[in-house]
């Protein structure tokens, strides 16, 4: 380590410099270590793309087979003319104004996802902030406040104020005499009085963090705080806690990012680097072990085609893997058969940006306790005329969508918009429903809770067949997990090649 490096590390250890949240993971291998080894990767989601990309760099003879007509898998940005195709044959064509888009799968990147952002840097992908939270957005419950929404800033700060008041009463009443010294009790009271904030009598009477009756202005117009707070029992009955806390989750905290123009800039950058390695419209129908390696069967212009290789990385969803003919040992077969996937969906609408002009909402999410939720406001092209609003992004089972027609789902989604933004629901048009459980080549949004034994099995190869995808990571539902799993699969193959 250089002198500078040693000083840097010491300063980090002393807390004088920020630690890097996470370093990108890469394959540890000598250059050219894949030379003479053939590898077939199945599925050009980000797991398959990164496996093939890293393998190509190491000199492997790689073929990447993708069933669909685009790279990226669940990293997909829908635009005018794109077609959403379900397994049952249902098709929807996007007819939004040119230039508008919506990330129908992956939509945001936390700053702590070092491997994903490492690739963003490598490919020089232009990025912008994804505004994941705005205190101007709403929390709403049909059974509270006559169904009228509250601004998030009011719910969050009123909750804090009431809890601080209760705690300060307990301290004053001797409730913590055993736990705290007199000095510490004084410090705690000071803390609560600022944190609430509380008045001199220890009461919470609203604050400028929560709600104003009158904004400050010029001349005589001064700020008036709204002292009409939401009672604590109302907040508790509304069960808003999860929504109040969502931005505290470590991978939902600011700063979050998105590629400019659509999340699919990431897979398209890989596809460009891979060139002829990537074969689109090439669905794999069988993977057979040969004793020396694998034979992979796929359809090329509808014709059955075979390719042999030393190794195969299956980076398709387990929901699809179990439908095709694969020589799996009983343990892998059992884990693949039992894998249970969630059915998350997004409904996206085009409309004028009333949420910005009339509601002071620029990005972020509003939550409803009943019906399609949340509303996710676009971070792209803020201040432009029109945008794409997501109204409903949760599991289909929560909204009982399984028994509804598309028009019924759209009516419910529009209803959610109307409850939060009365008089504006009708301004939305050209809705698109992307239910990942129904999507051809996916049949699920991400894997649900997996028993540890099955997870462990899928994280080990079955002879020459290796597995990648976010389901083979502890970062499920994020590209980060998919990248890490692809890198890990290739690392295992490379170690094997090296030791042979
Ligand atoms: C609604 C939603 C929201 C999300 N939000 C985020 C987010 O905000 N941030 C984030 O980082 N991640 C997010 N994710 C998760 C992220 O999209 C995934 O973790 C990641 O894209 C998974 O990549 P993968 O390569 O493992 O799988 P996939 O993307 O599913 O790729 C699998 C590929 O296999 C192909 N395939 C299927 N069958 C065959 C076959 N027979 N032959 C050949 N190819 C086949 C498919 O067409 C597909 O291209 C979200 C996902 C969803 C669904």
Coordinates of C-alpha atoms and ligand atoms in Angstrom, one line a residue:
X1 CA 0.0 0.0 0.0
X2 CA 1.4 3.4 -0.9
X3 CA 2.0 6.1 1.7
X4 CA -1.1 7.9 0.4
X5 CA -3.1 4.7 0.6
X6 CA -2.0 4.0 4.2
X7 CA -3.0 7.5 5.3
X8 CA -6.3 7.2 3.5
X9 CA -7.1 3.9 5.1
X10 CA -6.2 5.3 8.6
X11 CA -8.3 8.3 8.1
X12 CA -11.2 6.1 7.0
X13 CA -10.8 3.9 10.1
X14 CA -10.9 7.0 12.2
X15 CA -14.1 8.1 10.5
X16 CA -12.5 11.1 9.0
X17 CA -13.3 10.0 5.4
X18 CA -16.5 8.3 4.3
X19 CA -16.2 4.6 3.5
X20 CA -17.3 3.4 0.1
X21 CA -20.8 1.9 0.5
X22 CA -19.9 -1.1 -1.6
X23 CA -17.2 -2.0 -4.1
X24 CA -18.2 -3.5 -7.5
X25 CA -17.7 -7.2 -7.7
X26 CA -15.8 -8.6 -10.6
X27 CA -14.5 -12.0 -11.7
X28 CA -11.1 -12.7 -10.2
X29 CA -9.3 -14.4 -13.1
X30 CA -6.2 -14.2 -15.3
X31 CA -6.6 -12.6 -18.7
X32 CA -7.3 -15.1 -21.4
X33 CA -8.2 -17.8 -18.9
X34 CA -11.3 -18.8 -20.8
X35 CA -9.5 -19.4 -24.1
X36 CA -10.5 -22.8 -25.6
X37 CA -13.6 -23.2 -23.4
X38 CA -17.1 -23.0 -24.9
X39 CA -19.9 -21.4 -22.9
X40 CA -23.6 -21.1 -23.7
X41 CA -25.6 -18.5 -21.6
X42 CA -29.4 -18.8 -21.7
X43 CA -31.4 -15.6 -21.2
X44 CA -30.3 -12.0 -21.9
X45 CA -31.5 -10.4 -18.7
X46 CA -28.9 -8.5 -16.9
X47 CA -27.6 -11.7 -15.2
X48 CA -27.0 -13.4 -18.6
X49 CA -25.7 -10.3 -20.2
X50 CA -23.1 -9.7 -17.6
X51 CA -22.1 -13.4 -17.5
X52 CA -21.6 -13.4 -21.2
X53 CA -19.8 -10.0 -21.2
X54 CA -17.3 -11.0 -18.5
X55 CA -16.8 -14.4 -20.1
X56 CA -16.1 -12.8 -23.5
X57 CA -13.5 -10.5 -21.8
X58 CA -11.7 -13.6 -20.4
X59 CA -11.5 -15.2 -23.9
X60 CA -14.4 -17.8 -23.6
X61 CA -16.1 -18.7 -26.8
X62 CA -19.6 -17.5 -25.7
X63 CA -23.1 -17.7 -27.2
X64 CA -25.9 -15.9 -25.5
X65 CA -29.4 -17.1 -26.4
X66 CA -32.4 -14.9 -25.7
X67 CA -36.0 -15.9 -26.4
X68 CA -37.4 -12.4 -26.8
X69 CA -36.7 -9.7 -29.4
X70 CA -34.7 -7.4 -27.0
X71 CA -32.0 -7.7 -24.4
X72 CA -32.7 -6.7 -20.7
X73 CA -35.4 -9.1 -19.5
X74 CA -37.2 -7.4 -16.6
X75 CA -35.1 -4.3 -17.2
X76 CA -37.5 -3.0 -19.8
X77 CA -38.6 0.6 -20.7
X78 CA -41.9 0.6 -22.6
X79 CA -42.3 3.2 -25.3
X80 CA -44.6 4.1 -28.2
X81 CA -45.1 1.1 -30.4
X82 CA -43.8 -1.5 -27.9
X83 CA -46.0 -4.6 -27.4
X84 CA -46.8 -6.2 -24.1
X85 CA -47.4 -9.9 -24.6
X86 CA -48.9 -12.2 -22.1
X87 CA -48.5 -16.0 -22.0
X88 CA -52.2 -16.4 -22.8
X89 CA -51.8 -14.5 -26.1
X90 CA -53.2 -11.1 -24.8
X91 CA -51.4 -8.2 -26.4
X92 CA -51.4 -4.5 -25.6
X93 CA -49.6 -1.9 -27.8
X94 CA -48.2 1.2 -26.2
X95 CA -49.5 4.4 -27.9
X96 CA -47.8 7.1 -25.8
X97 CA -46.5 10.3 -27.2
X98 CA -43.0 9.8 -28.7
X99 CA -40.3 10.6 -26.2
X100 CA -42.3 9.4 -23.1
X101 CA -41.5 6.1 -21.5
X102 CA -42.0 4.1 -18.4
X103 CA -39.7 1.5 -16.7
X104 CA -42.1 -1.4 -16.6
X105 CA -39.7 -3.5 -14.5
X106 CA -36.6 -2.1 -12.8
X107 CA -37.1 1.6 -12.1
X108 CA -34.5 2.8 -9.6
X109 CA -31.0 2.2 -8.4
X110 CA -29.7 2.8 -4.9
X111 CA -26.3 4.4 -4.4
X112 CA -25.3 1.3 -2.4
X113 CA -25.6 -1.1 -5.4
X114 CA -21.9 -0.8 -6.3
X115 CA -21.8 -3.5 -8.9
X116 CA -24.7 -2.1 -10.9
X117 CA -23.3 1.4 -10.6
X118 CA -19.8 0.0 -11.5
X119 CA -21.2 -1.1 -14.9
X120 CA -23.0 2.2 -15.3
X121 CA -19.6 3.8 -14.9
X122 CA -17.8 1.3 -17.2
X123 CA -20.3 2.0 -20.0
X124 CA -20.5 5.7 -19.3
X125 CA -24.3 5.6 -19.1
X126 CA -25.8 9.1 -18.6
X127 CA -27.6 9.1 -15.2
X128 CA -30.1 11.4 -13.4
X129 CA -31.6 11.4 -9.9
X130 CA -34.6 9.2 -9.3
X131 CA -36.7 11.1 -6.8
X132 CA -37.9 8.2 -4.6
X133 CA -39.5 10.3 -1.9
X134 CA -41.3 13.6 -1.7
X135 CA -43.0 14.9 1.4
X136 CA -45.7 16.5 -0.8
X137 CA -47.0 13.1 -1.8
X138 CA -50.0 11.5 -0.1
X139 CA -51.1 8.8 2.3
X140 CA -54.7 7.7 2.1
X141 CA -57.1 5.3 3.7
X142 CA -60.7 5.0 2.7
X143 CA -61.8 4.6 6.4
X144 CA -59.9 7.6 7.8
X145 CA -60.5 11.3 7.3
X146 CA -63.6 10.6 5.1
X147 CA -61.1 9.0 2.6
X148 CA -59.3 12.3 2.1
X149 CA -55.5 12.0 1.7
X150 CA -53.0 13.5 4.0
X151 CA -49.7 14.9 2.8
X152 CA -46.8 12.7 3.9
X153 CA -45.1 15.5 5.7
X154 CA -48.1 15.9 8.0
X155 CA -48.5 12.3 8.8
X156 CA -44.7 11.8 9.5
X157 CA -44.3 14.9 11.6
X158 CA -47.5 14.6 13.5
X159 CA -46.6 11.0 14.4
X160 CA -43.2 12.2 15.6
X161 CA -44.7 15.1 17.5
X162 CA -47.3 13.0 19.3
X163 CA -44.9 10.3 20.3
X164 CA -42.4 12.9 21.6
X165 CA -45.1 14.4 23.7
X166 CA -46.1 11.1 25.2
X167 CA -42.4 10.2 25.9
X168 CA -41.8 13.6 27.5
X169 CA -44.8 13.1 29.8
X170 CA -43.4 9.7 30.8
X171 CA -40.0 11.2 31.5
X172 CA -41.5 14.1 33.5
X173 CA -43.7 11.6 35.5
X174 CA -40.6 9.7 36.6
X175 CA -41.1 6.8 34.1
X176 CA -37.4 6.6 33.3
X177 CA -36.0 7.4 36.7
X178 CA -34.3 4.0 36.9
X179 CA -32.8 4.2 33.4
X180 CA -31.5 7.8 33.3
X181 CA -29.6 10.1 35.5
X182 CA -31.0 13.6 36.1
X183 CA -28.6 15.0 33.5
X184 CA -29.5 12.4 31.0
X185 CA -33.2 13.0 31.6
X186 CA -32.7 16.7 30.9
X187 CA -30.8 15.8 27.7
X188 CA -33.6 13.5 26.6
X189 CA -36.2 16.3 27.3
X190 CA -34.2 18.7 25.2
X191 CA -34.0 16.1 22.4
X192 CA -37.7 15.4 22.5
X193 CA -38.6 19.1 22.6
X194 CA -36.5 19.6 19.3
X195 CA -37.5 16.3 17.8
X196 CA -41.3 16.8 18.3
X197 CA -41.1 19.8 18.3
X198 CA -42.8 20.5 21.6
X199 CA -43.7 23.8 23.2
X200 CA -42.5 24.9 26.6
X201 CA -45.3 23.0 28.3
X202 CA -44.2 19.8 26.5
X203 CA -47.2 19.8 24.1
X204 CA -47.1 19.1 20.4
X205 CA -49.2 21.7 18.6
X206 CA -48.2 21.1 15.0
X207 CA -45.2 22.5 13.3
X208 CA -44.0 24.1 10.1
X209 CA -42.5 20.7 9.3
X210 CA -46.0 19.3 9.2
X211 CA -48.5 21.8 7.8
X212 CA -49.1 25.5 7.4
X213 CA -52.4 27.3 7.5
X214 CA -50.8 30.3 5.7
X215 CA -47.5 30.5 3.8
X216 CA -45.1 33.3 4.7
X217 CA -45.1 36.1 2.2
X218 CA -44.2 39.7 1.7
X219 CA -45.4 42.6 3.9
X220 CA -47.7 41.5 6.7
X221 CA -48.2 38.0 5.5
X222 CA -46.4 35.8 8.0
X223 CA -46.4 32.0 8.3
X224 CA -49.2 30.4 10.3
X225 CA -48.7 26.8 11.5
X226 CA -51.8 24.6 11.3
X227 CA -52.3 23.4 14.9
X228 CA -55.0 21.0 13.8
X229 CA -52.9 17.9 13.9
X230 CA -53.9 14.4 13.0
X231 CA -54.7 12.6 16.3
X232 CA -52.3 9.8 17.1
X233 CA -55.1 7.2 17.4
X234 CA -56.2 8.2 13.8
X235 CA -52.7 7.6 12.6
X236 CA -52.5 4.3 14.3
X237 CA -55.9 3.2 13.0
X238 CA -54.9 4.2 9.5
X239 CA -51.8 1.9 9.8
X240 CA -49.7 4.3 7.9
X241 CA -46.5 3.2 9.6
X242 CA -45.0 1.2 6.7
X243 CA -45.5 4.1 4.3
X244 CA -44.1 6.6 6.8
X245 CA -41.0 4.5 7.0
X246 CA -40.4 3.4 3.5
X247 CA -37.7 5.8 2.7
X248 CA -35.7 4.5 5.7
X249 CA -35.1 1.1 4.1
X250 CA -31.3 1.0 3.4
X251 CA -31.8 0.4 -0.3
X252 CA -34.6 3.0 -0.7
X253 CA -32.7 5.9 0.9
X254 CA -31.6 8.9 -1.1
X255 CA -29.7 9.3 -3.3
X256 CA -31.3 7.0 -5.9
X257 CA -30.6 7.1 -9.6
X258 CA -32.0 6.2 -13.0
X259 CA -30.4 6.2 -16.5
X260 CA -31.6 9.2 -18.6
X261 CA -34.2 8.1 -21.2
X262 CA -34.9 4.7 -19.6
X263 CA -33.4 1.9 -17.5
X264 CA -32.9 -0.2 -20.6
X265 CA -29.8 1.9 -21.4
X266 CA -28.0 -0.6 -19.1
X267 CA -28.8 -3.8 -21.0
X268 CA -28.4 -2.1 -24.4
X269 CA -24.8 -1.1 -23.4
X270 CA -24.0 -4.7 -22.7
X271 CA -25.7 -5.8 -25.9
X272 CA -23.6 -3.4 -27.9
X273 CA -20.4 -4.6 -26.2
X274 CA -21.4 -8.3 -26.9
X275 CA -22.2 -7.8 -30.6
X276 CA -22.8 -11.1 -32.4
X277 CA -22.4 -13.1 -29.2
X278 CA -26.1 -12.2 -28.5
X279 CA -28.8 -14.1 -30.4
X280 CA -32.3 -12.6 -30.0
X281 CA -35.5 -14.5 -30.9
X282 CA -33.7 -17.8 -30.0
X283 CA -35.8 -19.5 -27.3
X284 CA -34.0 -22.5 -25.7
X285 CA -36.2 -25.6 -25.6
X286 CA -33.8 -28.2 -24.1
X287 CA -30.5 -28.5 -22.2
X288 CA -28.9 -32.0 -22.2
X289 CA -25.8 -33.1 -20.4
X290 CA -23.4 -35.0 -22.8
X291 CA -20.8 -36.3 -20.4
X292 CA -18.3 -33.8 -21.8
X293 CA -20.4 -30.8 -21.5
X294 CA -23.9 -29.8 -22.7
X295 CA -26.0 -29.7 -25.8
X296 CA -28.4 -26.8 -25.9
X297 CA -31.4 -26.9 -28.2
X298 CA -33.1 -23.7 -29.4
X299 CA -35.3 -22.4 -32.1
X300 CA -33.7 -20.3 -34.8
X301 CA -36.4 -18.8 -37.2
X302 CA -38.6 -21.5 -35.9
X303 CA -36.2 -24.3 -36.7
X304 CA -34.7 -26.6 -34.0
X305 CA -31.0 -25.9 -33.8
X306 CA -28.3 -27.5 -31.5
X307 CA -25.2 -26.1 -30.0
X308 CA -22.6 -27.9 -27.9
X309 CA -20.5 -26.3 -25.2
X310 CA -18.4 -27.2 -22.2
X311 CA -20.6 -25.3 -19.8
X312 CA -24.0 -23.7 -19.8
X313 CA -25.3 -20.9 -17.5
X314 CA -29.0 -20.8 -17.3
X315 CA -30.0 -17.2 -16.5
X316 CA -33.7 -17.6 -17.4
X317 CA -36.4 -17.4 -14.7
X318 CA -36.9 -20.7 -12.8
X319 CA -40.6 -20.5 -13.9
X320 CA -39.4 -21.0 -17.5
X321 CA -36.6 -23.4 -16.7
X322 CA -39.0 -25.9 -15.2
X323 CA -41.1 -25.8 -18.4
X324 CA -38.3 -26.8 -20.8
X325 CA -36.5 -30.2 -21.1
X326 CA -33.4 -30.0 -18.9
X327 CA -31.3 -32.9 -17.6
X328 CA -31.4 -31.8 -13.9
X329 CA -30.5 -34.0 -11.0
X330 CA -33.4 -34.7 -8.5
X331 CA -32.3 -32.0 -6.0
X332 CA -32.2 -29.2 -8.7
X333 CA -35.4 -30.5 -10.3
X334 CA -37.1 -30.4 -7.0
X335 CA -35.9 -26.8 -6.2
X336 CA -36.9 -25.6 -9.6
X337 CA -40.3 -27.2 -9.5
X338 CA -41.0 -25.7 -6.0
X339 CA -39.8 -22.1 -6.8
X340 CA -42.7 -19.8 -6.2
X341 CA -42.7 -16.4 -8.0
X342 CA -44.6 -13.2 -7.0
X343 CA -47.1 -11.5 -9.4
X344 CA -46.2 -7.8 -9.1
X345 CA -47.6 -5.5 -11.8
X346 CA -47.4 -1.9 -12.9
X347 CA -50.2 0.1 -14.6
X348 CA -48.9 3.2 -16.4
X349 CA -50.9 6.1 -17.9
X350 CA -50.0 9.1 -20.0
X351 CA -51.3 12.5 -18.8
X352 CA -50.6 16.2 -18.3
X353 CA -48.5 16.8 -15.2
X354 CA -51.2 18.0 -12.9
X355 CA -49.4 16.4 -10.0
X356 CA -46.6 18.9 -10.5
X357 CA -48.6 22.0 -11.3
X358 CA -51.5 21.6 -8.9
X359 CA -50.0 19.4 -6.1
X360 CA -46.4 20.4 -5.8
X361 CA -45.3 16.8 -6.4
X362 CA -42.1 16.2 -8.3
X363 CA -41.3 12.5 -8.2
X364 CA -41.9 10.2 -5.2
X365 CA -44.7 7.9 -4.3
X366 CA -48.2 8.3 -2.8
X367 CA -49.7 5.3 -1.0
X368 CA -53.3 4.2 -0.7
X369 CA -54.4 1.6 1.9
X370 CA -57.1 0.1 -0.4
X371 CA -57.0 -0.4 -4.1
X372 CA -54.2 0.0 -6.7
X373 CA -51.2 1.6 -4.9
X374 CA -48.8 3.4 -5.0
X375 CA -48.9 6.3 -7.4
X376 CA -45.3 6.7 -8.6
X377 CA -44.6 10.1 -10.1
X378 CA -42.0 10.4 -12.9
X379 CA -38.6 11.8 -12.1
X380 CA -37.8 12.2 -15.8
X381 CA -38.4 15.4 -17.6
X382 CA -39.8 17.3 -14.6
X383 CA -41.6 20.6 -15.7
X384 CA -42.4 19.2 -19.2
X385 CA -46.1 19.1 -20.3
X386 CA -46.9 15.4 -20.2
X387 CA -45.6 12.4 -18.3
X388 CA -46.2 8.8 -17.5
X389 CA -47.7 8.1 -14.1
X390 CA -47.7 4.7 -12.5
X391 CA -51.0 4.1 -10.7
X392 CA -50.7 0.7 -9.1
X393 CA -47.5 -1.3 -8.5
X394 CA -48.0 -4.2 -6.1
X395 CA -48.9 -7.9 -6.2
X396 CA -51.9 -8.7 -8.3
X397 CA -53.3 -10.8 -5.5
X398 CA -53.7 -7.7 -3.3
X399 CA -56.0 -6.1 -5.8
X400 CA -57.7 -9.4 -6.8
X401 CA -56.8 -8.6 -10.4
X402 CA -56.7 -12.3 -11.3
X403 CA -60.5 -12.2 -11.8
X404 CA -60.7 -8.8 -13.5
X405 CA -60.7 -7.7 -17.2
X406 CA -58.2 -5.1 -18.3
X407 CA -60.9 -2.4 -18.4
X408 CA -61.9 -3.3 -14.8
X409 CA -58.3 -3.0 -13.7
X410 CA -57.9 0.3 -15.4
X411 CA -61.1 1.7 -13.8
X412 CA -59.7 0.7 -10.4
X413 CA -56.4 2.3 -11.2
X414 CA -58.0 5.5 -12.3
X415 CA -60.1 5.4 -9.1
X416 CA -56.9 5.5 -7.1
X417 CA -55.7 8.6 -9.0
X418 CA -59.1 10.3 -8.5
X419 CA -59.1 9.7 -4.7
X420 CA -55.7 11.4 -4.4
X421 CA -56.2 14.0 -7.1
X422 CA -59.9 14.7 -7.4
X423 CA -61.0 15.9 -10.8
X424 CA -57.9 14.7 -12.5
X425 CA -58.4 11.0 -13.0
X426 CA -60.2 11.6 -16.3
X427 CA -57.2 13.4 -17.8
X428 CA -55.2 10.2 -17.9
X429 CA -55.2 8.1 -21.1
X430 CA -53.6 5.1 -22.9
X431 CA -53.2 2.8 -19.9
X432 CA -50.9 -0.2 -20.1
X433 CA -51.0 -3.1 -17.6
X434 CA -47.8 -5.1 -17.2
X435 CA -48.5 -8.1 -15.0
X436 CA -45.2 -9.9 -14.7
X437 CA -46.9 -13.2 -13.7
X438 CA -48.6 -13.2 -17.1
X439 CA -45.7 -12.0 -19.2
X440 CA -44.4 -14.4 -21.8
X441 CA -40.8 -15.7 -20.9
X442 CA -41.1 -14.5 -17.3
X443 CA -44.3 -15.7 -15.5
X444 CA -43.3 -13.9 -12.3
X445 CA -41.9 -10.6 -11.1
X446 CA -39.4 -12.1 -8.7
X447 CA -39.0 -15.2 -6.5
X448 CA -40.8 -15.3 -3.2
X449 CA -39.3 -16.6 0.1
X450 CA -37.2 -19.6 -0.6
X451 CA -36.3 -22.4 1.9
X452 CA -32.6 -22.2 2.6
X453 CA -32.0 -25.7 1.4
X454 CA -33.5 -25.0 -2.1
X455 CA -31.6 -21.7 -2.3
X456 CA -28.3 -23.6 -1.5
X457 CA -29.0 -26.2 -4.2
X458 CA -29.6 -23.6 -6.9
X459 CA -26.5 -21.8 -6.0
X460 CA -24.4 -24.9 -6.8
X461 CA -24.0 -26.3 -10.4
X462 CA -25.6 -29.4 -11.6
X463 CA -22.7 -30.9 -13.5
X464 CA -21.9 -28.5 -16.4
X465 CA -25.1 -26.5 -15.8
X466 CA -24.8 -23.3 -13.6
X467 CA -27.6 -21.0 -12.5
X468 CA -27.7 -17.2 -12.4
X469 CA -30.4 -14.6 -11.9
X470 CA -31.5 -12.5 -8.9
X471 CA -33.2 -15.7 -7.5
X472 CA -29.7 -17.0 -6.9
X473 CA -28.8 -14.1 -4.7
X474 CA -29.9 -12.4 -1.4
X475 CA -30.7 -9.3 -3.4
X476 CA -33.9 -10.5 -4.9
X477 CA -35.9 -8.0 -7.0
X478 CA -32.8 -5.9 -7.8
X479 CA -30.5 -5.9 -10.7
X480 CA -27.6 -5.9 -8.2
X481 CA -28.5 -9.5 -7.2
X482 CA -28.7 -10.6 -10.9
X483 CA -25.3 -9.1 -11.6
X484 CA -23.7 -10.6 -8.5
X485 CA -25.1 -14.1 -9.4
X486 CA -23.8 -13.9 -12.9
X487 CA -20.4 -12.9 -11.7
X488 CA -20.4 -15.7 -9.1
X489 CA -21.5 -18.4 -11.7
X490 CA -18.7 -17.4 -14.0
X491 CA -16.2 -17.3 -11.1
X492 CA -17.1 -20.9 -10.3
X493 CA -16.7 -22.0 -13.9
X494 CA -13.4 -20.2 -14.3
X495 CA -12.1 -21.8 -11.1
X496 CA -13.1 -25.2 -12.5
X497 CA -11.5 -24.5 -15.9
X498 CA -8.3 -23.3 -14.1
X499 CA -8.1 -26.4 -11.9
X500 CA -8.8 -28.9 -14.8
Ligands
LIG1 C1 -41.9 -4.7 -11.5 C2 -40.5 -4.9 -11.2 C3 -39.8 -3.8 -10.6 C4 -38.4 -3.9 -10.3 N1 -37.8 -2.8 -9.8 C5 -36.4 -2.8 -9.7 C6 -35.7 -1.6 -9.4 O1 -36.3 -0.6 -9.1 N2 -34.4 -1.7 -9.4 C7 -33.7 -2.8 -9.7 O2 -32.4 -2.8 -9.7 N3 -34.3 -4.0 -10.0 C8 -35.7 -4.0 -10.0 N4 -36.3 -5.1 -10.4 C9 -35.6 -6.4 -10.4 C10 -34.8 -6.5 -11.7 O3 -35.5 -6.2 -12.8 C11 -34.3 -8.0 -11.7 O4 -33.8 -8.4 -10.5 C12 -33.3 -8.3 -12.8 O5 -33.7 -7.6 -14.0 C13 -33.3 -9.8 -13.1 O6 -32.4 -10.1 -14.1 P1 -32.2 -11.6 -14.5 O7 -31.2 -11.6 -15.6 O8 -32.0 -12.4 -13.3 O9 -33.6 -12.1 -15.0 P2 -34.6 -11.6 -16.2 O10 -34.5 -10.2 -16.4 O11 -35.9 -12.2 -15.9 O12 -34.0 -12.3 -17.5 C14 -34.3 -13.6 -17.9 C15 -34.2 -13.6 -19.4 O13 -34.4 -15.0 -19.9 C16 -35.1 -14.9 -21.1 N5 -35.7 -16.2 -21.3 C17 -36.8 -16.8 -20.7 N6 -37.0 -18.0 -21.3 C18 -36.1 -18.2 -22.1 C19 -35.8 -19.3 -23.0 N7 -36.5 -20.4 -23.1 N8 -34.7 -19.2 -23.8 C20 -33.9 -18.1 -23.8 N9 -34.2 -17.1 -23.1 C21 -35.2 -17.1 -22.2 C22 -36.2 -13.8 -20.8 O14 -36.7 -13.4 -22.0 C23 -35.3 -12.8 -20.1 O15 -34.7 -11.9 -21.1 C24 -37.7 -5.1 -10.7 C25 -38.4 -6.1 -11.3 C26 -39.7 -6.0 -11.5 C27 -40.4 -7.2 -12.2

